[in-house]
Coordinates of C-alpha atoms and ligand atoms in Angstrom, one line a residue:
X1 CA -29.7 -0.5 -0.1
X2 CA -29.7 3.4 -0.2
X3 CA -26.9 4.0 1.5
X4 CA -23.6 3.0 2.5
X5 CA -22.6 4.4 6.0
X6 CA -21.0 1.2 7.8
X7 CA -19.7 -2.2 7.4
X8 CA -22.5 -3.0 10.5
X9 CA -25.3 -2.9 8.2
X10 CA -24.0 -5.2 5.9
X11 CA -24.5 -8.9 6.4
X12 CA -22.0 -11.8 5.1
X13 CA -24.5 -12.3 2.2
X14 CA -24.3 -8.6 1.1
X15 CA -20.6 -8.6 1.9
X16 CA -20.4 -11.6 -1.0
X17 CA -22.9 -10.1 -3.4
X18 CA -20.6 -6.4 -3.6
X19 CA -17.4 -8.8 -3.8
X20 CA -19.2 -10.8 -6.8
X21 CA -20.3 -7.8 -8.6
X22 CA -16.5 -6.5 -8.0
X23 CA -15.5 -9.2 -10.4
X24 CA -17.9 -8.3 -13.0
X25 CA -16.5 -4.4 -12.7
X26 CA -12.9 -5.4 -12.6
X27 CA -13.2 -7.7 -15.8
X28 CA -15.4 -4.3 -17.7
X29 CA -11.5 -2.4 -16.1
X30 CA -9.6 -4.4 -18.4
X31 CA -11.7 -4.2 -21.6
X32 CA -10.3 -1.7 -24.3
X33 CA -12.9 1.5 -23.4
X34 CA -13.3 0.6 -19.9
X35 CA -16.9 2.3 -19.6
X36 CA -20.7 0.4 -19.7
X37 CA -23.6 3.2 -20.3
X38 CA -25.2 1.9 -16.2
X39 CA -25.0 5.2 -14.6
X40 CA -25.6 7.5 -17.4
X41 CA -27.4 10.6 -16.9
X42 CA -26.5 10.2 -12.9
X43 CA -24.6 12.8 -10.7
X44 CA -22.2 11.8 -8.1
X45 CA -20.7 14.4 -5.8
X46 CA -17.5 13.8 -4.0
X47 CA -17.1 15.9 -0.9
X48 CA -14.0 15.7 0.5
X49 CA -13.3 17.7 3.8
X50 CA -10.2 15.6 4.5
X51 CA -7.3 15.0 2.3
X52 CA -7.3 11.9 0.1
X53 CA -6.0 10.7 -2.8
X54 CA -6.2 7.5 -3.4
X55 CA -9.9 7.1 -2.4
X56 CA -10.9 10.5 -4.2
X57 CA -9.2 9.2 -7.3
X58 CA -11.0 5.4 -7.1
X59 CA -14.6 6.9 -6.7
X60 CA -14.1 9.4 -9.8
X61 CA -12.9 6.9 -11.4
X62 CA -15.3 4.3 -10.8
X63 CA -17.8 6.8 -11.7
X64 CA -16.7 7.6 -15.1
X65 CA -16.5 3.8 -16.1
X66 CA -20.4 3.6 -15.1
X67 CA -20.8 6.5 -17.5
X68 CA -21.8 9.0 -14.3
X69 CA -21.0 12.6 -14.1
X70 CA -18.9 14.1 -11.2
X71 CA -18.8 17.1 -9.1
X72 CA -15.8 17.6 -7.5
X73 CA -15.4 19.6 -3.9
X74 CA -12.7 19.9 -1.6
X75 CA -12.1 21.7 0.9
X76 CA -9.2 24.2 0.3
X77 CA -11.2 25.6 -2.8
X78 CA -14.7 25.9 -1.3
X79 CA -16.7 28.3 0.2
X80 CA -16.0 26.4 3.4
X81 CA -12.9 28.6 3.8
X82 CA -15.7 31.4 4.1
X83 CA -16.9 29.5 6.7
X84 CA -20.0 27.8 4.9
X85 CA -21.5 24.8 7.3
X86 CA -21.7 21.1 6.1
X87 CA -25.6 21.6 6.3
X88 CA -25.5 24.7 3.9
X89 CA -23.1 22.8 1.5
X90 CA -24.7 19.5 1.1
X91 CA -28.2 22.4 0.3
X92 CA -26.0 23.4 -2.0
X93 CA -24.8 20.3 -3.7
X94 CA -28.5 18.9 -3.0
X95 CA -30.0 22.6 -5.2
X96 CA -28.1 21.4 -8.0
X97 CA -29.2 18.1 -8.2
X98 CA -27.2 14.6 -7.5
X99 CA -28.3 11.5 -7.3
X100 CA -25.1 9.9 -4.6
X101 CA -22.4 11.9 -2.6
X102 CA -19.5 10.4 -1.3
X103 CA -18.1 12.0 1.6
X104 CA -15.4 12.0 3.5
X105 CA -15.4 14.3 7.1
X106 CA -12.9 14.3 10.3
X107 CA -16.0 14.0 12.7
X108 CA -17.3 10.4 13.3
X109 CA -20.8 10.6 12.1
X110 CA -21.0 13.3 9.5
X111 CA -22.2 10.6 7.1
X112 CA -25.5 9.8 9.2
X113 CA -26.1 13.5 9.7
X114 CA -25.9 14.0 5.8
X115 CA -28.5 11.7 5.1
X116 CA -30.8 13.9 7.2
X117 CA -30.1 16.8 4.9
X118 CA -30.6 15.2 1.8
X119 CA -32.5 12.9 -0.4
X120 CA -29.6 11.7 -2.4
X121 CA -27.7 8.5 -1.6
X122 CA -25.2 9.2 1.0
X123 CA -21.5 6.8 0.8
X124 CA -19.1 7.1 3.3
X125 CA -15.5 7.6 2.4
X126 CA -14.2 8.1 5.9
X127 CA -15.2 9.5 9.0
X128 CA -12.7 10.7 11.7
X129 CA -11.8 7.8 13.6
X130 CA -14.8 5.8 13.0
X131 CA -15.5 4.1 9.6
X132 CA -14.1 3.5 6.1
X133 CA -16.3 0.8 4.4
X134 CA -15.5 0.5 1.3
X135 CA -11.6 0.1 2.3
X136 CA -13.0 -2.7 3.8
X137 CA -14.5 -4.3 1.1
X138 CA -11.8 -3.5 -1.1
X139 CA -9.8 -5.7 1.2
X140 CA -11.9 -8.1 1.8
X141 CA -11.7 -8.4 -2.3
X142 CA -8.2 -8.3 -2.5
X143 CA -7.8 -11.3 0.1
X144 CA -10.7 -13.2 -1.9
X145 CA -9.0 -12.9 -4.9
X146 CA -5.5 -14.1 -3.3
X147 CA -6.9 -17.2 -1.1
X148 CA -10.3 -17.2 -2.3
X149 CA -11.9 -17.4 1.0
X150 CA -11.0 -15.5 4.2
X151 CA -12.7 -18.5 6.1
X152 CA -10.7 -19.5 8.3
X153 CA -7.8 -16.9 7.6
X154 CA -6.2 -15.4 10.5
X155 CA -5.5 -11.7 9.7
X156 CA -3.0 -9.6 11.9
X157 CA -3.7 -5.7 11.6
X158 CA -0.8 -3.9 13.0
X159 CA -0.1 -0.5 14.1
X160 CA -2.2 2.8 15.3
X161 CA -5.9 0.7 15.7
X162 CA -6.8 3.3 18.1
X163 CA -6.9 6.4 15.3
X164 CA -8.1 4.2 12.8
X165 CA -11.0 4.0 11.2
X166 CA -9.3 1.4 8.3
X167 CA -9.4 -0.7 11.5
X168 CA -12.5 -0.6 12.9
X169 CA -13.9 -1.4 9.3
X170 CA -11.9 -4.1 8.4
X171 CA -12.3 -5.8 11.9
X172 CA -16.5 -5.7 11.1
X173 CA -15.6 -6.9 7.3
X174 CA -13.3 -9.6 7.6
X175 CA -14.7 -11.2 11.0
X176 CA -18.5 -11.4 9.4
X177 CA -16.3 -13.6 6.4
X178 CA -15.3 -15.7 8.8
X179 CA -11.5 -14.6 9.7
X180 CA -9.8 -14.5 12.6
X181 CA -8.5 -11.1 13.6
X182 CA -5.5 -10.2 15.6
X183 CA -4.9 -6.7 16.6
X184 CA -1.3 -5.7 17.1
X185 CA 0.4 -2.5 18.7
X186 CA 1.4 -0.9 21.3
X187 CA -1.1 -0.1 24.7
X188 CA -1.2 3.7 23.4
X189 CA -2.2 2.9 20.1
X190 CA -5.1 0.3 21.2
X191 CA -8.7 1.5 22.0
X192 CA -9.2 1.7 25.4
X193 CA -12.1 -0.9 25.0
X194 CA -12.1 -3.8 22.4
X195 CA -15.2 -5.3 24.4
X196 CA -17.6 -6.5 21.7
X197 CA -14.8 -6.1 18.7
X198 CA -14.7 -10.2 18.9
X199 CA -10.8 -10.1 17.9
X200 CA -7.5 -11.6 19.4
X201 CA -5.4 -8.8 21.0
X202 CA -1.5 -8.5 21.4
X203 CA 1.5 -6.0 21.8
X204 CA 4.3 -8.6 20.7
X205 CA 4.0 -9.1 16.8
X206 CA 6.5 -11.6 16.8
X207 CA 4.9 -13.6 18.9
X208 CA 2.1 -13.8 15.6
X209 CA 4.6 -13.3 13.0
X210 CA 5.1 -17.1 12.1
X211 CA 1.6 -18.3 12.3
X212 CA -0.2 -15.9 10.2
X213 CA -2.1 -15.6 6.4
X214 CA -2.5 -11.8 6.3
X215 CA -0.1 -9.1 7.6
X216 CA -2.3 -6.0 7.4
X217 CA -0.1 -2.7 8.4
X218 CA -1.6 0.3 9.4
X219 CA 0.2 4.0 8.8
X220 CA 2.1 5.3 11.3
X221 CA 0.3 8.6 11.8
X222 CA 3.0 10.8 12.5
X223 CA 1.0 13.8 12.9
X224 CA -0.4 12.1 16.0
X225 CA 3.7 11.3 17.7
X226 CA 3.5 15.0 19.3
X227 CA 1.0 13.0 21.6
X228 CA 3.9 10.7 22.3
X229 CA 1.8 8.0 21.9
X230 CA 5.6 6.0 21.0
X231 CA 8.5 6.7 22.1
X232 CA 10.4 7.2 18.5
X233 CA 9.8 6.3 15.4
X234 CA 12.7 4.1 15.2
X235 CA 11.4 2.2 18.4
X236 CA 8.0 1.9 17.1
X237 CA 9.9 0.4 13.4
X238 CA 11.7 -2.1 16.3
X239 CA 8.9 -3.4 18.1
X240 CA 5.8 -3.4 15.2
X241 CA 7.5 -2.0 11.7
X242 CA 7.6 -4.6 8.9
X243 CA 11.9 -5.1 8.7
X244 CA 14.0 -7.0 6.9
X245 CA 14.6 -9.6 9.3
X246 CA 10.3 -9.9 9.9
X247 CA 9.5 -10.4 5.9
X248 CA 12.3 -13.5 6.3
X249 CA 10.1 -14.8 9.1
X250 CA 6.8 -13.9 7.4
X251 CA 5.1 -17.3 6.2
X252 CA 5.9 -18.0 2.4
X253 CA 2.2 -17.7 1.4
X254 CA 1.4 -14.5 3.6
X255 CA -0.1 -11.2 1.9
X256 CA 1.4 -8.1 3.2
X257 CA -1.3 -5.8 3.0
X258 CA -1.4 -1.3 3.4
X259 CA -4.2 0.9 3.0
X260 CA -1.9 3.8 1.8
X261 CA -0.6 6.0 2.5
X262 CA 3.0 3.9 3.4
X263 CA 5.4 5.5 5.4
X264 CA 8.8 3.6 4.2
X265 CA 11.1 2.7 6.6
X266 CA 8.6 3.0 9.5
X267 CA 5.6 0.6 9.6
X268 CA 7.1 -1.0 6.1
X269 CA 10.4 -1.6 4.9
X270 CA 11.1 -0.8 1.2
X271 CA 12.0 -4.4 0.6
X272 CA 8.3 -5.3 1.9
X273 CA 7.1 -3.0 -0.9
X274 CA 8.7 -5.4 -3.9
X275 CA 8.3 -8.3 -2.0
X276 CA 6.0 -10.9 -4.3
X277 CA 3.6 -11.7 -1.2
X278 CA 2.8 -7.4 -1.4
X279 CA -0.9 -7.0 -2.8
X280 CA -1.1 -3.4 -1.5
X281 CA -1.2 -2.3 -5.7
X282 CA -3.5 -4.9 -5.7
X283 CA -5.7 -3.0 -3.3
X284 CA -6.0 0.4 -5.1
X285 CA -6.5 -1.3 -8.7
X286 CA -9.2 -3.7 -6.5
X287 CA -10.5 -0.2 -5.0
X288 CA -12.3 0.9 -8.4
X289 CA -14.0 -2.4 -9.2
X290 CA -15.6 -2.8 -5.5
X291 CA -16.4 1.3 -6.1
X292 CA -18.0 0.5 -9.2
X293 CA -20.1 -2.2 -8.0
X294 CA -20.8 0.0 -4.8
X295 CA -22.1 2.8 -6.9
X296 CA -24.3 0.4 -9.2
X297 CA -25.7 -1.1 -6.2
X298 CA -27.0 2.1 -4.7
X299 CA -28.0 4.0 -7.9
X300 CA -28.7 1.8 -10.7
X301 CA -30.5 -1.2 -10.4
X302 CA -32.7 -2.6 -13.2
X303 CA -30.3 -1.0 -15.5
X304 CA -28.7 -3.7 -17.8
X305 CA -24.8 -3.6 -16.8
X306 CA -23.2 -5.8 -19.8
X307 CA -24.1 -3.8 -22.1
X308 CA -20.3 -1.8 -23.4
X309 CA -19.5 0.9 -25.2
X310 CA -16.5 -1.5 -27.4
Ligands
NCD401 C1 -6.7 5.7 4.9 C2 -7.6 6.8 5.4 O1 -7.6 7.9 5.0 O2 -8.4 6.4 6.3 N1 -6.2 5.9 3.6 C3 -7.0 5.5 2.6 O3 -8.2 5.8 2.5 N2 -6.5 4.7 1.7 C4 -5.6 5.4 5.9 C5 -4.7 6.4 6.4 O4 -4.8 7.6 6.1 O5 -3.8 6.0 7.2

């Protein structure tokens, strides 16, 4: 594998083998110096045109336990401000000499069209409404971990699936494990299309409340309400927000699940966020073991990973 682009070019078996090398990452996160020598002498570029800080954060991370170096570029203290093109910056980036960049980009695509500038491994961190695969697999892990299968598992995602490209990965991930995927919201926050998605499809999430394993809430984009996509906020929090009374009808062994950011008090209630059946701290600690095992699985093989620096 050079790249990572989508969830679509990974099959079940190379869904399991990222997950299984996860737990070998997330046991080398707990050791004393959390850091093997695997990626040593590698350079890893993040290139983040869209905010983030949770996903930003995981990959650096990740990176400095496999012993890589990083070169950090965001936006708002580029030369993109001077209006420098993605082509000329990944020549850039590509001049200086890095093995992987991770990128994240508001246009659906921009991963693809990087990999045609460049020789380095490309990973996508995001793009516009379209992709976020290793959110996927992060989730996929955090599920495993909690139920040790998602065979079987039904999975509701609720929320704005339409803007969401948390979605549209997690649908590909968790249906090629063998779940069953409900998607929940309201008509203006649905794709127009699902044909082809292979997924259950509702606007009452009470109707699913009672009978599911995985309650996976989406943000309420609130930059996108000007479109008046909802009525309110507070009617969206009626009809598809995590309240009070839901988590009392949410089943006892459910996982209530959020990519961050949360937007308390409108997909999620505060109580949700304590609530022992929560894993969503779960997810980010999960994020920089599957990261890990992401990066060693695109830059490093035939390098001994056991090896520590304890
Ligand atoms: C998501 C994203 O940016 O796609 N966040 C993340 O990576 N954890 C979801 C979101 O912004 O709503």
């Amino acid at each position: 594998m050079k790249h990572l682009l989508s969830v679509a070019d990974l099959d079940p078996t190379a869904i399991e083998e990222i997950l299984d090398l996860a737990d070998v990452f997330a046991e080398v996160g707990e050791r004393n110096i959390p850091k093997v020598p695997a990626l040593r002498g590698k350079s890893i570029a993040l290139l983040f045109w869209e905010d983030s800080t949770r996903t930003r954060l995981s990959f650096e991370t990740a990176a400095k336990r496999l012993s890589a170096d990083t070169m950090n570029f965001s936006v708002g203290s580029s030369s993109v401000n001077k209006g420098e093109s993605l082509r000329d910056t990944v020549e850039t980036i590509e001049a200086m000499g890095v093995d992987c960049i991770v990128v994240r980009h508001g246009s659906s695509g921009a991963p693809w069209q990087l990999t045609a500038w460049t020789d380095a491994s490309v990973i996508n961190a995001g793009d516009g409404w379209h992709e976020h695969p290793t959110q996927a697999l992060l989730d996929s892990y955090t599920i495993r971990q909690h139920r040790g299968s998602l065979k079987g598992r039904r999975i509701a995602i609720v929320g704005d699936i339409k803007h969401s490209r948390v979605a549209r990965s997690d649908v590909l991930a968790f249906r090629a494990l063998g779940a069953e995927v409900t998607l929940v919201g309201p008509h203006t926050l649905l794709p127009p299309s699902l044909d082809g998605w292979g997924v259950k499809v509702t606007t009452d999430l009470d109707e699913v409340l009672g009978e599911i394993d995985v309650l996976y809430l989406l943000r309420m984009q609130r930059e996108r309400i000007g479109d008046a996509v909802v009525p309110s906020l507070r009617e969206y929090t009626a009809h598809w927000g995590l309240t009070p009374e839901r988590l009392d009808r949410l089943p006892a062994d459910a996982l209530i699940m959020h990519p961050g950011p949360m937007n308390r008090g409108v997909e999620i209630c505060a109580e949700a966020t304590e609530d022992p059946r929560a894993v969503i701290v779960d997810q980010v600690r999960n994020g920089v073991a599957v990261r890990s095992a992401v990066l060693f699985l695109l830059l490093g093989s035939g390098i001994d990973l056991v090896g520590g620096e304890s």
